Coordinates of C-alpha atoms (C1' of nucleotides) in Angstrom, one line a residue:
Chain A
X1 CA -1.3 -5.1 -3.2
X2 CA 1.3 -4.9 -0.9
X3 CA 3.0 -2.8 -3.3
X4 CA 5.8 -0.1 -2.3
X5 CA 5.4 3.5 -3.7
X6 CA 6.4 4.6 -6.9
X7 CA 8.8 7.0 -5.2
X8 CA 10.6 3.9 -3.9
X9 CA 10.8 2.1 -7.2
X10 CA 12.8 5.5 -8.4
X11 CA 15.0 5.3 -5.4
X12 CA 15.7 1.6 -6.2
X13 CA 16.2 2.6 -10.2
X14 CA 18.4 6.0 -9.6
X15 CA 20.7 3.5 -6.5
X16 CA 21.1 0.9 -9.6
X17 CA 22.2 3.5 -11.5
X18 CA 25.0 5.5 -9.6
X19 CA 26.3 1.5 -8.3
X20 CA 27.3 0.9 -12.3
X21 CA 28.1 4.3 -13.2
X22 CA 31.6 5.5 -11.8
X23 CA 31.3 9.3 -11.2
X24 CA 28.3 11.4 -10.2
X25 CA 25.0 11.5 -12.0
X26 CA 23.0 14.6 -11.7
X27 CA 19.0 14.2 -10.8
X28 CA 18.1 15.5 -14.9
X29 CA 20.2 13.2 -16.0
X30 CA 19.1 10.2 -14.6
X31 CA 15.3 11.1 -15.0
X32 CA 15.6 11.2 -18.6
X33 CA 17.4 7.7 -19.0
X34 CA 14.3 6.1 -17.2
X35 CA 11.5 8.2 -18.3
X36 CA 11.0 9.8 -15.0
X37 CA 9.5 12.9 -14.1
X38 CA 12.5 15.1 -13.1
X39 CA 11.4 17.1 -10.5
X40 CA 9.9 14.2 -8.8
X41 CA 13.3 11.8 -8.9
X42 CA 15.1 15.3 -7.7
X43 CA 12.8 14.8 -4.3
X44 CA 13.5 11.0 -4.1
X45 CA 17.3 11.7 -4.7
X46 CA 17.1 14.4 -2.6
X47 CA 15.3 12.1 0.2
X48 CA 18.0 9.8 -0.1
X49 CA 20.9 12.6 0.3
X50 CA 18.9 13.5 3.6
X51 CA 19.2 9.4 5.3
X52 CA 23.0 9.7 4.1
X53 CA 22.8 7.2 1.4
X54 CA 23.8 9.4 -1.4
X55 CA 26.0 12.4 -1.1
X56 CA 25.4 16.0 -3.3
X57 CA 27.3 17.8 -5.0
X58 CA 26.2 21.2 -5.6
X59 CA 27.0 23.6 -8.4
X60 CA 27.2 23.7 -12.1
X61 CA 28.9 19.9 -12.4
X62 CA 27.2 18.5 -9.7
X63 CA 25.3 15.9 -9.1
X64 CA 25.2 12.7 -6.7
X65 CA 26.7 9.8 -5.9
X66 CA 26.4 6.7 -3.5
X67 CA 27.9 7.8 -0.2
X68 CA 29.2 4.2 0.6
X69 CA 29.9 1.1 -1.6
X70 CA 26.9 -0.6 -3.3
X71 CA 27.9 -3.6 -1.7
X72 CA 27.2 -2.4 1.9
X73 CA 23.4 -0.7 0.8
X74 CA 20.5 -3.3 0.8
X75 CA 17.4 -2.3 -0.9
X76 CA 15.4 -2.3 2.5
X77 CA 17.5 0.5 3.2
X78 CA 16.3 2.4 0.6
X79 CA 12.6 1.4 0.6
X80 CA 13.0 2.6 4.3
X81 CA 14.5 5.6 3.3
X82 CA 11.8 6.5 1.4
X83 CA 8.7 4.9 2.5
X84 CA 9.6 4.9 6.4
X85 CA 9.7 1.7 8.3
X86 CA 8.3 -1.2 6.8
X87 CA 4.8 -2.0 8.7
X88 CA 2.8 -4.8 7.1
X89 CA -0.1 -4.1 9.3
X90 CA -1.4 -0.4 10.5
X91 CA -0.7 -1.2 14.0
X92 CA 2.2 -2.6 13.7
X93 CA 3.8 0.8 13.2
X94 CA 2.5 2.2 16.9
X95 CA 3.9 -1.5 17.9
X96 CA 1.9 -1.4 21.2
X97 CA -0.3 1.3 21.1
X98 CA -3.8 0.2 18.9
X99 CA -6.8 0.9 20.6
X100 CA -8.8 -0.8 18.3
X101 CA -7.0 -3.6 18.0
X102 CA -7.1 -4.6 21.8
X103 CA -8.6 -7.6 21.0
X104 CA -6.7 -8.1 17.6
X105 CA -6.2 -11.5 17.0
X106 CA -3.7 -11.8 14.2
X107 CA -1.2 -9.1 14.9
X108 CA 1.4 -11.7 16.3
X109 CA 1.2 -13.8 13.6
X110 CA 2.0 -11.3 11.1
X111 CA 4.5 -9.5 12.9
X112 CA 6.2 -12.9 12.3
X113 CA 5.8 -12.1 8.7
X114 CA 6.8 -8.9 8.4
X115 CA 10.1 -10.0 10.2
X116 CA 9.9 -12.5 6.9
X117 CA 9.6 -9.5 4.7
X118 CA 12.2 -7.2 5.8
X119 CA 14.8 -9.5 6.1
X120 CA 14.1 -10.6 2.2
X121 CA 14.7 -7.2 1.2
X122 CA 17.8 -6.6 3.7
X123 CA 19.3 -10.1 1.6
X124 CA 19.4 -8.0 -1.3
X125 CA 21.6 -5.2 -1.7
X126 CA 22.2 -2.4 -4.3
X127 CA 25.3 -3.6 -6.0
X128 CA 23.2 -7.3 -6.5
X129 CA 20.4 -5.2 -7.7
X130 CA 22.7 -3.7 -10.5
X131 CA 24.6 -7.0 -11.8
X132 CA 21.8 -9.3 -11.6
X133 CA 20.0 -6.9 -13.7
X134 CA 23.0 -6.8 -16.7
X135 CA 23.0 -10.2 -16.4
X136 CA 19.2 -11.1 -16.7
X137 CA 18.7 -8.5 -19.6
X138 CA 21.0 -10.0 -21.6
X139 CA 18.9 -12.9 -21.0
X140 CA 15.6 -11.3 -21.2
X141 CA 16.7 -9.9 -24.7
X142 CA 17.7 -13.3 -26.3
X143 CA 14.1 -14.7 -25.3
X144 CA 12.2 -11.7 -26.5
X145 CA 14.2 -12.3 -29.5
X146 CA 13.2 -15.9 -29.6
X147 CA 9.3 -14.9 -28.9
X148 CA 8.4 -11.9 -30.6
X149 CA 11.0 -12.0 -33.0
X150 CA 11.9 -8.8 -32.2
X151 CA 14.0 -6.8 -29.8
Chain B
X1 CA 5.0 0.9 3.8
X2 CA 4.3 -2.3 2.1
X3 CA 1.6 -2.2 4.1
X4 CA -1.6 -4.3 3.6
X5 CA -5.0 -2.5 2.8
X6 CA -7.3 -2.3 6.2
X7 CA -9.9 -4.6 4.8
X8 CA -7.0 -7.3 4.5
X9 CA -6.5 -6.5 8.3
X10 CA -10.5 -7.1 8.6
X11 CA -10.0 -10.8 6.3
X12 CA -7.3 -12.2 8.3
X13 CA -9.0 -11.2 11.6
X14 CA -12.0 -13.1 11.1
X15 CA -10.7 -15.8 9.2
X16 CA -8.9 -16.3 12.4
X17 CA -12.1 -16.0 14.0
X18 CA -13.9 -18.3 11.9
X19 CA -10.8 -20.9 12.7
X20 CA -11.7 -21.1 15.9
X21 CA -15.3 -21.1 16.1
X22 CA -16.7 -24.5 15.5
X23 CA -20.3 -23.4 14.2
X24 CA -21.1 -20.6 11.7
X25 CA -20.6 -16.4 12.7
X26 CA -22.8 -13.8 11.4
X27 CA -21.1 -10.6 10.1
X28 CA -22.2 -8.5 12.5
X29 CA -21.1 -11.0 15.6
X30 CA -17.3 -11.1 14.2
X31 CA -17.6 -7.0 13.8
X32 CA -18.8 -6.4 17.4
X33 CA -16.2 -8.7 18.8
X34 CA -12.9 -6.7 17.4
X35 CA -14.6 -3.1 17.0
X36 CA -14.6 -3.4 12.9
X37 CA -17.4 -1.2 11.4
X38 CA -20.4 -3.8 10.7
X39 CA -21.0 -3.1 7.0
X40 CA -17.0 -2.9 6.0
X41 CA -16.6 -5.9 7.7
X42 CA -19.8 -7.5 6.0
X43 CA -18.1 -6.2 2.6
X44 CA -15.3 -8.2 3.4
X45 CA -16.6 -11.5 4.0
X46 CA -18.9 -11.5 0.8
X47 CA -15.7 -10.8 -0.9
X48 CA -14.3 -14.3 1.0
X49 CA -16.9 -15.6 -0.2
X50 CA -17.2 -15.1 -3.7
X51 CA -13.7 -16.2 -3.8
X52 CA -14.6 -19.3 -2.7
X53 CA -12.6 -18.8 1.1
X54 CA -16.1 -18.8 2.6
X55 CA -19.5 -20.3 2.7
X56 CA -22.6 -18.2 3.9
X57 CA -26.2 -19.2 4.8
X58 CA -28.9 -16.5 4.5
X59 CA -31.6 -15.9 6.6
X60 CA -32.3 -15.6 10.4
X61 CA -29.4 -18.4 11.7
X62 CA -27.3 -17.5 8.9
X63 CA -23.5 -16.5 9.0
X64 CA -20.2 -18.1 7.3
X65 CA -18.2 -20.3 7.8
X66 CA -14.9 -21.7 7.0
X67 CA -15.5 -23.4 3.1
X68 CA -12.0 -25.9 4.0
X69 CA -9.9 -26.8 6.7
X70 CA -8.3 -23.7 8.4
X71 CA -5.2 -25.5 7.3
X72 CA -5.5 -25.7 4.1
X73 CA -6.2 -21.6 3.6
X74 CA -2.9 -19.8 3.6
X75 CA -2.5 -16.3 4.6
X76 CA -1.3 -15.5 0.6
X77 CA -4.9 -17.1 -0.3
X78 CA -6.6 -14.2 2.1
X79 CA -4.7 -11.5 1.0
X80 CA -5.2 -12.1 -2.8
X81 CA -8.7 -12.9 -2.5
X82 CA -9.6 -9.1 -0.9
X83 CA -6.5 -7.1 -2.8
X84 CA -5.9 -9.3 -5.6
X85 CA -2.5 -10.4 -6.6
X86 CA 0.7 -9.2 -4.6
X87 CA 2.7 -6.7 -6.4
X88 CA 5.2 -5.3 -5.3
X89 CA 6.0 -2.9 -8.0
X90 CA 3.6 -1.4 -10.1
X91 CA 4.7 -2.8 -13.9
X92 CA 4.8 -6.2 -12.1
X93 CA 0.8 -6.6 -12.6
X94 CA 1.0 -5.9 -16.1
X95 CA 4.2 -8.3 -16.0
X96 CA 5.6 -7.4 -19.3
X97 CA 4.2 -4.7 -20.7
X98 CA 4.8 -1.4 -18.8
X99 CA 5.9 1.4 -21.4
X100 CA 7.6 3.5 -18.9
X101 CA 9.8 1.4 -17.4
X102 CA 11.4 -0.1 -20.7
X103 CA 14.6 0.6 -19.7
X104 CA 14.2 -0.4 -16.6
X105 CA 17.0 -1.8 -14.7
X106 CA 15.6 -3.5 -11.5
X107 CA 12.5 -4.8 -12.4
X108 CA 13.9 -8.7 -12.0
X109 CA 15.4 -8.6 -8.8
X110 CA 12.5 -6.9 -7.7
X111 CA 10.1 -9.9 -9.2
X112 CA 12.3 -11.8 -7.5
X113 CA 12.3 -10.5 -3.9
X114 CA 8.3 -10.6 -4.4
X115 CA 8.7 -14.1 -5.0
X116 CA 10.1 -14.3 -1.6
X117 CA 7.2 -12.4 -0.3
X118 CA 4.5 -14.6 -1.7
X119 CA 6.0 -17.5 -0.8
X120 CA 6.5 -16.5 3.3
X121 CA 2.5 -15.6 2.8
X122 CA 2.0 -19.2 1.3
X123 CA 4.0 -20.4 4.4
X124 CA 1.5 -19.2 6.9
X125 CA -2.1 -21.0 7.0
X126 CA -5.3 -19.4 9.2
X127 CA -4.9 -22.2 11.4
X128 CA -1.5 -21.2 12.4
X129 CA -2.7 -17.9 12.8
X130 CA -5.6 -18.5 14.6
X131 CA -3.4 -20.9 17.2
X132 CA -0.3 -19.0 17.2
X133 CA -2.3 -16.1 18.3
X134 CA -3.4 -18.2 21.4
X135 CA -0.5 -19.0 22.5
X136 CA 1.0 -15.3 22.4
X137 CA -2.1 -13.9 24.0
X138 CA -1.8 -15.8 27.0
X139 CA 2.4 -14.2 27.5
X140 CA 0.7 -10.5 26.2
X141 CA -1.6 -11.1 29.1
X142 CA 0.9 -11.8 31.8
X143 CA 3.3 -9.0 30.2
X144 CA 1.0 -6.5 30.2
X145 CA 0.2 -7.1 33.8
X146 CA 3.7 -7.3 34.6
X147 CA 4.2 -3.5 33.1
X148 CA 1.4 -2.0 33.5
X149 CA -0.3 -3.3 36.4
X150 CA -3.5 -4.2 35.0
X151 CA -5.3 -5.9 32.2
Chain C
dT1 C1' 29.6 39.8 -11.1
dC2 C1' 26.6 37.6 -14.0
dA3 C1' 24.6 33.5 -16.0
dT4 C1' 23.6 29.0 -15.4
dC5 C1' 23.2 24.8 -13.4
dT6 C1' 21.8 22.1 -9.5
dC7 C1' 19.9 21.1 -5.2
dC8 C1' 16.1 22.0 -2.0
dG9 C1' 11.6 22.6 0.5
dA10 C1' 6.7 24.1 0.2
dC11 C1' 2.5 23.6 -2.4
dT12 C1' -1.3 21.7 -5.3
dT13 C1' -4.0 18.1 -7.2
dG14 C1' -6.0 13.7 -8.0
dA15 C1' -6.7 8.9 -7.1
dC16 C1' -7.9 5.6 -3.9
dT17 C1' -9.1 3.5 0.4
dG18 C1' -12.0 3.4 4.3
dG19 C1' -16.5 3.8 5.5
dT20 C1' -21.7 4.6 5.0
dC21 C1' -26.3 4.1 3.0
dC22 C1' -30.0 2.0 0.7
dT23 C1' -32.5 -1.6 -1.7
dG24 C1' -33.3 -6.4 -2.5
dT25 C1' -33.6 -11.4 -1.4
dA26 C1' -33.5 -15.5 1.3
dT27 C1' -34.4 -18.0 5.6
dT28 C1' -36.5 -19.0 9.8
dA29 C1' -39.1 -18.2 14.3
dG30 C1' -43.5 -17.6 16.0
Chain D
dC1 C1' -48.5 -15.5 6.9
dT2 C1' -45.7 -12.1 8.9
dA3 C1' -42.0 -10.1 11.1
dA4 C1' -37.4 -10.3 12.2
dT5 C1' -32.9 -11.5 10.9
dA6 C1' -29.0 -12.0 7.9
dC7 C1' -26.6 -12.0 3.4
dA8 C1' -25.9 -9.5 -1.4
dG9 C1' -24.5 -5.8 -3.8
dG10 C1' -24.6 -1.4 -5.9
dA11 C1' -24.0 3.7 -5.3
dC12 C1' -22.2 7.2 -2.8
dC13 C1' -19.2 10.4 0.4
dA14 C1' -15.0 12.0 2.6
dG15 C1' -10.5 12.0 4.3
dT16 C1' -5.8 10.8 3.3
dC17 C1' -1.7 10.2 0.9
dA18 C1' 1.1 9.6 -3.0
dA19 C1' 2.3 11.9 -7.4
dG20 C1' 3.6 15.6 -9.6
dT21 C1' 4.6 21.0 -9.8
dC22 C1' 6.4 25.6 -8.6
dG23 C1' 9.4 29.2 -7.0
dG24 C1' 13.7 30.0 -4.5
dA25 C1' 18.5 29.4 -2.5
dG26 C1' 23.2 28.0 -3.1
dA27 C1' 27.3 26.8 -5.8
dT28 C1' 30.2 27.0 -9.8
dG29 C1' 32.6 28.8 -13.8
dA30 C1' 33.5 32.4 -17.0

DNA sequence: TCATCTCCGACTTGACTGGTCCTGTATTAG
DNA sequence: CTAATACAGGACCAGTCAAGTCGGAGATGA
């Protein structure tokens, strides 16, 4: 568990994608290079165009692109684009407000952790995301190579 | 999101519980005492404890209790033991084989930053829980006092 | 102006979690 | 011995939310 939602995975892949790729890459087109349902990465990217991370372009040749550089986009921006806040606990969201919970006795403890979480994922940003990834599959094809003896 | 499943929420709470409390608890006295629906929370600790987190005792005195020292029981050890293994992305159960996502260009860095999530759940044991929780009630007392004017 | 491409917001569906119920078994108090 | 208590565990129901789909609006180029 503690797994984010599908829709954020696509943000993460389609963010990858416009940080290599120079121009603008319409929502088709970068649904078909990952096997992703089109209409459903055309919500995420439309999502994204909405919190200002990406900017559209309209029209026959349009399509989108990042709206700043890759460099200055961490990928807990874009999980919290998608997926709202990050909130390891269901209380944690309301901060303060948890009738239930009156008596909680662990919600301190992992707020802590949740601090833990989100400032892992605000280390990373969207241009590392892209060149780590060159640079491990390179890596991860030579071992395939080497186990399966095929690519 | 990356939120933890409720019955998580329900684990942590009375392992905390179970920290403190030098004897054994029955399910039904750590349910009253934090407003947690009896039978879920009963659900819960046989999960503990066919994991091997908990040791029960049947019959009219029965209950759990702790099966090691709070401080040997990490908060990762809870979580797993009611959700099953962290994941933050969905292919990264399956580890290697996810059809899909073949082509997929951020699967490492994303193994990676779950590294980083495991290990900060690792970091944290019930008894630091349990006693950090202490300590932060007695301040959430005295603010809530402060602000509100009552208890 | 027409055709086409793309973005965009509302809608439907299906899985999954939270929660309940019921039956069975072990232990102990009286 | 019996009744009360507590764990064990399977089956079941329901509400919620993510995943995926559909029809429309806007822009572009010929």
């Amino acid at each position: 568990m503690l797994r984010l939602s599908k829709k954020a995975d696509y943000a993460l892949i389609a963010m990858a994608h416009l940080a290599l790729k120079p121009g603008s890459s319409s929502a088709r087109e970068i649904a078909e290079s990952y096997d992703i349902p089109t209409e459903l990465m055309a919500k995420v990217l439309q999502r994204l165009t909405r919190r200002g991370l990406l900017t559209s372009q309209q029209g026959t040749r349009g399509g989108y692109q990042l709206s700043r550089a890759a460099t200055g986009i961490t990928v807990a921006d874009v999980i919290q684009a998608i997926d709202g806040p990050v909130s390891v606990t269901a209380c944690s969201a309301h901060a303060d407000r948890c009738g239930q919970f009156a008596k909680c006795n662990v919600r301190d403890p992992l707020w802590r952790i949740r601090e833990l979480i989100v400032s892992a994922l605000s280390r990373t940003t969207v241009s590392e995301l892209a060149n780590d990834n060159d640079a491990v599959n390179a890596v991860r094809s030579a071992q395939l190579v080497a186990v399966h003896g095929r690519v």
